[in-house]
Coordinates of C-alpha atoms and ligand atoms in Angstrom, one line a residue:
M134 CA 91.7 83.8 97.7
P135 CA 91.3 86.3 94.8
V136 CA 94.6 88.0 93.9
R137 CA 92.7 90.9 92.1
T138 CA 90.8 93.2 94.4
E139 CA 89.2 96.6 93.9
T140 CA 91.6 99.2 95.5
R141 CA 90.0 102.2 96.9
T142 CA 91.9 105.4 97.6
M143 CA 90.6 107.8 100.3
L144 CA 92.0 111.1 101.4
A145 CA 92.9 111.1 105.0
S146 CA 89.9 111.8 107.3
D147 CA 88.1 110.3 110.2
E148 CA 86.1 108.3 107.7
A149 CA 89.2 107.0 106.1
T150 CA 90.6 105.9 109.5
A151 CA 87.4 104.1 110.3
A152 CA 87.4 102.4 106.9
A153 CA 91.1 101.4 107.4
V154 CA 90.4 99.9 110.8
R155 CA 87.4 97.9 109.4
R156 CA 89.5 96.5 106.5
L157 CA 92.3 95.5 108.9
A158 CA 89.9 93.8 111.2
D159 CA 88.5 91.9 108.2
G160 CA 91.9 90.6 107.3
G161 CA 92.3 93.2 104.5
L162 CA 95.4 95.1 103.3
V163 CA 95.6 98.8 103.9
A164 CA 98.3 101.2 102.7
F165 CA 98.8 104.3 104.9
P166 CA 101.4 107.0 105.4
T167 CA 104.0 106.9 108.1
E168 CA 106.6 109.7 108.5
T169 CA 109.2 107.6 106.7
V170 CA 107.5 105.9 103.7
Y171 CA 104.0 104.5 103.0
G172 CA 103.4 101.1 104.7
L173 CA 101.2 98.2 103.6
G174 CA 99.4 97.2 106.8
A175 CA 97.8 93.9 107.8
D176 CA 96.6 92.6 111.2
A177 CA 99.8 91.2 112.7
T178 CA 97.8 88.5 114.6
N179 CA 96.1 87.2 111.5
A180 CA 98.3 84.7 109.6
E181 CA 96.0 84.6 106.6
A182 CA 96.1 88.4 106.2
I183 CA 99.9 88.2 106.4
A184 CA 100.0 85.5 103.7
R185 CA 97.9 87.8 101.5
L186 CA 100.3 90.6 102.2
Y187 CA 103.4 88.6 101.1
L188 CA 101.5 87.6 98.0
A189 CA 100.5 91.2 97.1
K190 CA 104.1 92.4 97.5
G191 CA 105.6 89.4 95.8
R192 CA 107.9 89.2 98.8
P193 CA 110.0 86.2 99.8
S194 CA 108.3 85.0 102.9
F195 CA 111.6 84.5 104.8
N196 CA 111.8 88.2 105.0
P197 CA 110.3 89.2 108.3
L198 CA 108.0 92.3 108.9
I199 CA 108.0 95.2 111.3
A200 CA 105.2 95.2 113.8
H201 CA 103.8 98.7 114.3
V202 CA 102.0 99.8 117.4
G203 CA 100.5 103.0 118.7
D204 CA 102.6 103.4 121.9
R205 CA 105.3 101.9 124.2
I206 CA 102.9 100.1 126.4
A207 CA 101.5 98.1 123.4
A208 CA 105.1 97.4 122.3
Q209 CA 105.9 95.9 125.7
R210 CA 103.2 93.3 125.4
I211 CA 104.9 92.0 122.2
A212 CA 108.7 92.2 122.9
R213 CA 111.2 92.4 125.7
F214 CA 113.1 95.6 126.3
D215 CA 116.6 95.6 127.8
A216 CA 118.2 98.8 129.1
N217 CA 119.4 100.0 125.8
A218 CA 116.1 99.4 124.1
E219 CA 114.4 101.4 126.9
K220 CA 116.7 104.3 126.3
L221 CA 116.2 104.3 122.6
A222 CA 112.4 104.0 122.9
N223 CA 112.3 106.9 125.4
A224 CA 114.4 109.1 123.2
F225 CA 113.1 108.3 119.7
W226 CA 109.5 106.9 119.8
P227 CA 107.3 107.8 118.2
G228 CA 109.7 108.2 115.3
P229 CA 111.7 106.7 112.5
L230 CA 113.5 104.0 114.5
T231 CA 112.8 100.3 114.5
L232 CA 114.1 98.1 117.3
V233 CA 114.7 94.4 116.9
L234 CA 114.0 92.7 120.3
P235 CA 113.4 89.3 121.7
R236 CA 109.7 88.2 121.3
A237 CA 107.7 88.3 124.5
A238 CA 106.6 84.9 125.8
D239 CA 103.0 85.4 124.9
C240 CA 103.7 87.5 121.8
P241 CA 100.4 87.7 119.8
V242 CA 102.1 88.3 116.5
A243 CA 101.7 85.5 114.0
E244 CA 104.9 83.4 113.4
L245 CA 104.6 84.0 109.7
A246 CA 105.3 87.7 110.2
T247 CA 108.6 87.0 111.9
A248 CA 109.7 84.3 109.6
G249 CA 110.5 81.9 112.4
L250 CA 113.0 84.2 114.1
E251 CA 113.0 84.5 117.9
T252 CA 113.2 88.3 117.6
I253 CA 110.7 90.8 116.4
A254 CA 111.1 94.2 114.8
M255 CA 109.0 96.9 116.4
R256 CA 108.2 100.5 115.6
V257 CA 105.9 103.3 116.9
P258 CA 105.5 105.6 113.9
A259 CA 105.1 109.4 114.5
H260 CA 102.7 110.2 111.6
P261 CA 99.3 111.3 112.9
I262 CA 97.4 109.2 110.4
A263 CA 99.4 106.1 111.2
R264 CA 99.0 106.7 114.9
D265 CA 95.3 107.3 114.6
I266 CA 94.8 104.0 112.7
L267 CA 97.0 102.0 115.1
S268 CA 95.5 103.4 118.3
T269 CA 91.9 102.9 117.0
F270 CA 92.7 99.3 115.7
G271 CA 94.3 98.5 119.1
K272 CA 96.3 95.5 117.8
P273 CA 99.8 95.4 116.2
V274 CA 99.9 96.0 112.4
V275 CA 102.7 94.5 110.3
A276 CA 103.6 97.0 107.6
P277 CA 106.4 96.6 105.1
S278 CA 106.9 99.5 102.7
A279 CA 103.9 99.6 100.3
N280 CA 105.8 98.7 97.1
V281 CA 106.3 95.5 95.0
S282 CA 109.2 93.7 96.6
G283 CA 112.5 95.0 95.3
H284 CA 111.1 98.3 94.0
V285 CA 111.8 101.8 95.3
S286 CA 109.8 102.5 98.5
P287 CA 106.7 104.8 98.1
T288 CA 106.6 108.3 99.4
T289 CA 103.2 109.2 98.0
A290 CA 99.8 107.5 97.6
Q291 CA 100.3 107.7 93.8
H292 CA 103.5 105.6 94.1
V293 CA 101.5 103.0 96.1
E294 CA 98.8 102.9 93.3
A295 CA 101.5 102.5 90.7
D296 CA 102.8 99.3 92.4
L297 CA 99.8 97.8 94.1
K298 CA 96.5 98.9 92.6
G299 CA 94.2 95.9 92.2
K300 CA 96.1 93.9 94.8
I301 CA 95.2 95.7 98.0
D302 CA 91.9 96.9 99.6
L303 CA 92.5 100.5 100.6
I304 CA 95.0 103.3 100.3
V305 CA 94.8 106.2 102.7
D306 CA 96.3 109.3 101.0
G307 CA 98.0 111.6 103.5
G308 CA 100.2 113.4 100.9
P309 CA 104.0 113.0 100.6
T310 CA 105.9 111.6 103.5
Q311 CA 108.2 113.8 105.5
V312 CA 111.4 111.7 106.0
G313 CA 111.4 109.8 102.7
L314 CA 113.7 107.0 103.9
E315 CA 112.7 103.9 105.8
S316 CA 113.3 103.8 109.5
T317 CA 116.7 103.0 110.9
I318 CA 116.8 99.5 112.3
V319 CA 118.8 98.7 115.5
G320 CA 119.2 95.2 116.8
C321 CA 119.2 95.3 120.6
F322 CA 121.6 92.5 121.1
E323 CA 124.4 92.4 123.7
T324 CA 126.1 94.9 121.5
P325 CA 123.6 97.0 119.7
L326 CA 123.9 96.6 116.0
L327 CA 123.0 98.9 113.1
L328 CA 120.9 96.6 110.9
R329 CA 119.7 99.2 108.5
P330 CA 120.7 102.8 108.2
G331 CA 117.6 105.0 107.8
G332 CA 115.6 108.1 108.7
L333 CA 117.3 108.5 112.1
A334 CA 121.1 109.2 111.8
R335 CA 123.5 106.8 113.5
G336 CA 125.1 109.7 115.5
E337 CA 121.8 110.5 117.2
I338 CA 121.4 106.9 118.4
E339 CA 125.1 106.6 119.5
S340 CA 124.8 109.8 121.6
V341 CA 121.8 108.4 123.5
L342 CA 123.5 105.0 124.0
R343 CA 126.8 106.6 124.7
M344 CA 128.5 103.9 122.6
R345 CA 129.2 103.1 119.0
L346 CA 126.8 100.9 117.1
A347 CA 128.3 97.8 115.7
D348 CA 128.0 97.3 112.0
L349 CA 126.6 94.4 110.2
P350 CA 129.2 92.3 108.5
Q351 CA 129.0 93.2 104.8
F352 CA 128.4 89.7 103.6
E353 CA 126.5 87.6 106.1
T354 CA 127.1 83.9 105.8
T355 CA 125.0 82.5 108.6
A356 CA 122.0 80.4 107.8
Q357 CA 119.8 82.8 109.8
P358 CA 120.9 86.2 108.7
L359 CA 120.7 89.1 111.3
A360 CA 119.1 91.4 108.7
P361 CA 117.3 89.1 106.3
G362 CA 115.9 92.0 104.4
M363 CA 119.2 93.6 103.4
L364 CA 119.4 91.8 100.0
A365 CA 122.1 93.4 98.0
S366 CA 119.8 94.4 95.1
H367 CA 116.8 96.2 96.5
Y368 CA 115.1 99.6 96.1
A369 CA 115.9 99.2 92.4
P370 CA 114.6 101.4 89.7
R371 CA 114.4 99.7 86.2
S372 CA 117.1 101.9 84.6
P373 CA 120.7 101.1 85.6
V374 CA 122.1 103.4 88.2
R375 CA 125.7 104.7 88.2
L376 CA 127.1 106.2 91.4
N377 CA 129.6 109.0 92.2
A378 CA 129.3 110.4 88.7
T379 CA 131.6 113.4 87.9
T380 CA 130.9 113.4 84.2
L381 CA 127.7 112.6 82.3
E382 CA 127.5 110.3 79.3
P383 CA 125.2 111.1 76.4
G384 CA 121.7 109.8 77.0
E385 CA 122.1 109.6 80.8
A386 CA 119.8 111.3 83.3
L387 CA 121.4 113.1 86.2
L388 CA 120.4 112.8 89.9
A389 CA 122.2 115.8 91.3
F390 CA 123.1 117.0 94.8
G391 CA 124.1 120.5 95.5
T392 CA 125.6 122.4 92.6
P393 CA 125.6 120.1 89.6
A394 CA 129.4 120.5 88.8
V395 CA 129.3 117.6 86.3
A396 CA 130.8 117.7 82.9
G397 CA 128.2 117.1 80.1
V398 CA 125.0 118.2 82.0
D399 CA 123.9 120.1 78.9
K400 CA 123.3 116.7 77.2
A401 CA 121.4 115.2 80.1
A402 CA 118.2 113.3 79.3
A403 CA 116.7 114.8 82.5
I404 CA 118.1 116.4 85.7
L405 CA 116.6 116.3 89.1
N406 CA 118.3 117.7 92.2
L407 CA 118.0 116.0 95.6
S408 CA 118.8 119.3 97.3
T409 CA 120.3 122.3 95.5
R410 CA 121.4 123.7 98.9
G411 CA 123.2 120.4 99.7
D412 CA 120.9 119.6 102.7
L413 CA 120.8 115.8 103.4
V414 CA 117.5 115.9 105.2
E415 CA 115.9 117.5 102.1
A416 CA 117.8 115.0 99.9
A417 CA 116.4 112.0 101.9
A418 CA 112.8 113.3 101.5
N419 CA 113.3 113.6 97.7
L420 CA 115.3 110.4 97.0
F421 CA 112.7 107.8 96.1
R422 CA 110.4 110.3 94.3
H423 CA 113.3 111.5 92.2
L424 CA 114.5 108.0 91.4
R425 CA 111.0 107.0 90.3
E426 CA 110.7 110.2 88.1
L427 CA 114.0 109.7 86.5
D428 CA 113.3 106.1 85.9
A429 CA 110.1 107.1 83.9
K430 CA 112.3 109.2 81.5
D431 CA 113.7 106.0 79.8
A432 CA 117.2 107.4 80.0
I433 CA 119.9 104.8 79.2
Q434 CA 121.2 105.1 82.8
I435 CA 120.7 107.3 85.9
A436 CA 124.0 108.9 87.0
V437 CA 124.2 110.0 90.6
M438 CA 126.5 112.7 91.9
P439 CA 128.5 111.9 95.1
I440 CA 126.6 112.3 98.3
P441 CA 128.5 113.0 101.6
N442 CA 128.4 110.0 103.9
E443 CA 127.5 111.9 107.1
G444 CA 124.2 112.1 108.9
L445 CA 121.3 110.8 106.7
G446 CA 123.9 110.5 103.9
E447 CA 124.8 107.1 105.3
A448 CA 121.2 105.8 104.6
I449 CA 121.0 107.7 101.3
N450 CA 124.2 106.1 100.0
D451 CA 123.1 102.6 101.3
R452 CA 119.8 102.9 99.2
L453 CA 121.7 104.2 96.2
R454 CA 124.3 101.3 96.3
R455 CA 121.4 98.8 96.4
A456 CA 119.7 100.6 93.5
A457 CA 122.9 100.3 91.5
V458 CA 123.4 96.5 91.9
Ligands
TXA10 O1 110.1 103.0 107.7 C1 109.9 101.8 107.8 O2 110.5 100.9 108.5 C2 108.8 101.2 106.9 C3 107.5 101.8 107.4 C4 106.3 101.4 106.6 O3 107.3 101.6 108.7 N1 108.7 99.8 106.8 C5 109.7 99.1 106.2 O4 109.4 97.7 106.3 O5 110.6 99.6 105.7 P1 110.1 96.7 105.3 O6 109.4 95.4 105.5 O7 110.2 97.2 103.9 O8 111.6 96.5 105.9 C6 111.7 95.9 107.2 C7 113.1 95.4 107.4 C8 113.4 94.2 106.4 O9 114.7 94.5 105.9 C9 113.4 93.0 107.4 O10 114.3 92.0 107.0 C10 113.9 93.6 108.7 O11 113.2 94.9 108.7 N2 113.4 92.9 109.8 C11 112.2 92.6 110.2 N3 112.2 91.8 111.3 C12 113.5 91.6 111.6 C13 114.1 90.8 112.6 N4 113.4 90.1 113.6 N5 115.5 90.8 112.6 C14 116.2 91.5 111.7 N6 115.6 92.2 110.7 C15 114.3 92.2 110.7
MG11 MG1 110.8 97.7 101.9

């Protein structure tokens, strides 16, 4: 199978959706916007397409994928929902929440996509272009973030091009994504578990479940990790990243939040602000784009101001910690 392919970018339109669906049906790889980040889609029932997807991303194949579907009914053919899963799907789908559930007995998703696990991660995205593609295609689509494995997730079609041009078939350009962070992942086990903080804040989920979400042990030691994708170093820009910066060293670039009350800003190699008004939703939407832009400045290091750990701040800090490893 050729590794180099001609990558076409099309602005979102009915024609682009039709082209995306054709490519998926042929076993092709199609990047498309979701409300969180751009995904790289492949037919979830086609093991060969999934193998190509792992190859294009350079992703370790023990890292399982999220199956995306157009609605709840489609999801119920693939996975089993317990009472908590029902509540969460009712409250938050379509939206930035992924549920890890037991695979249904006749689950059509290729084993390769779930890396041999008995569970499957499922999501119904809210973005109109994603929904259009999924409902027209009519089959589940596996879609990891459309970046080279280990890089910062893409929030624009141009980010996807920068990482994957020549390796995938089609990019549907729907402009910048709204949320800017990947979906929150909840494992619907006996005790629901927060597997990955993300675009839906923990507090919203807990208030629907009327219970606290358990946390993932910080260092998993089991042979089959619960959250195989949570490698410590991930989402990494090329420049080193320094967290909780209150002073700036010469040659560093600054990723600010709120009022940049940091000594030495006048000598910054570059400054970008996640949200001058200190709004965590705005900061989440800007995070990956700003990291990419500061990374391109060739500063000796990216210094990041402290971000409060509430609401979406939990997911922002999680991504920043991984970028800093
Ligand atoms: O917002 C998102 O979730 C984006 C968009 C494109 O939908 N997708 C995304 O996919 O972030 P990806 O592949 O980059 O991250 C999926 C995460 C990985 O950390 C993977 O290990 C975890 O989901 N995962 C998938 N299946 C799992 C399972 N059965 N049990 C536990 N974790 C699972
Ligand atoms: Mg990813």
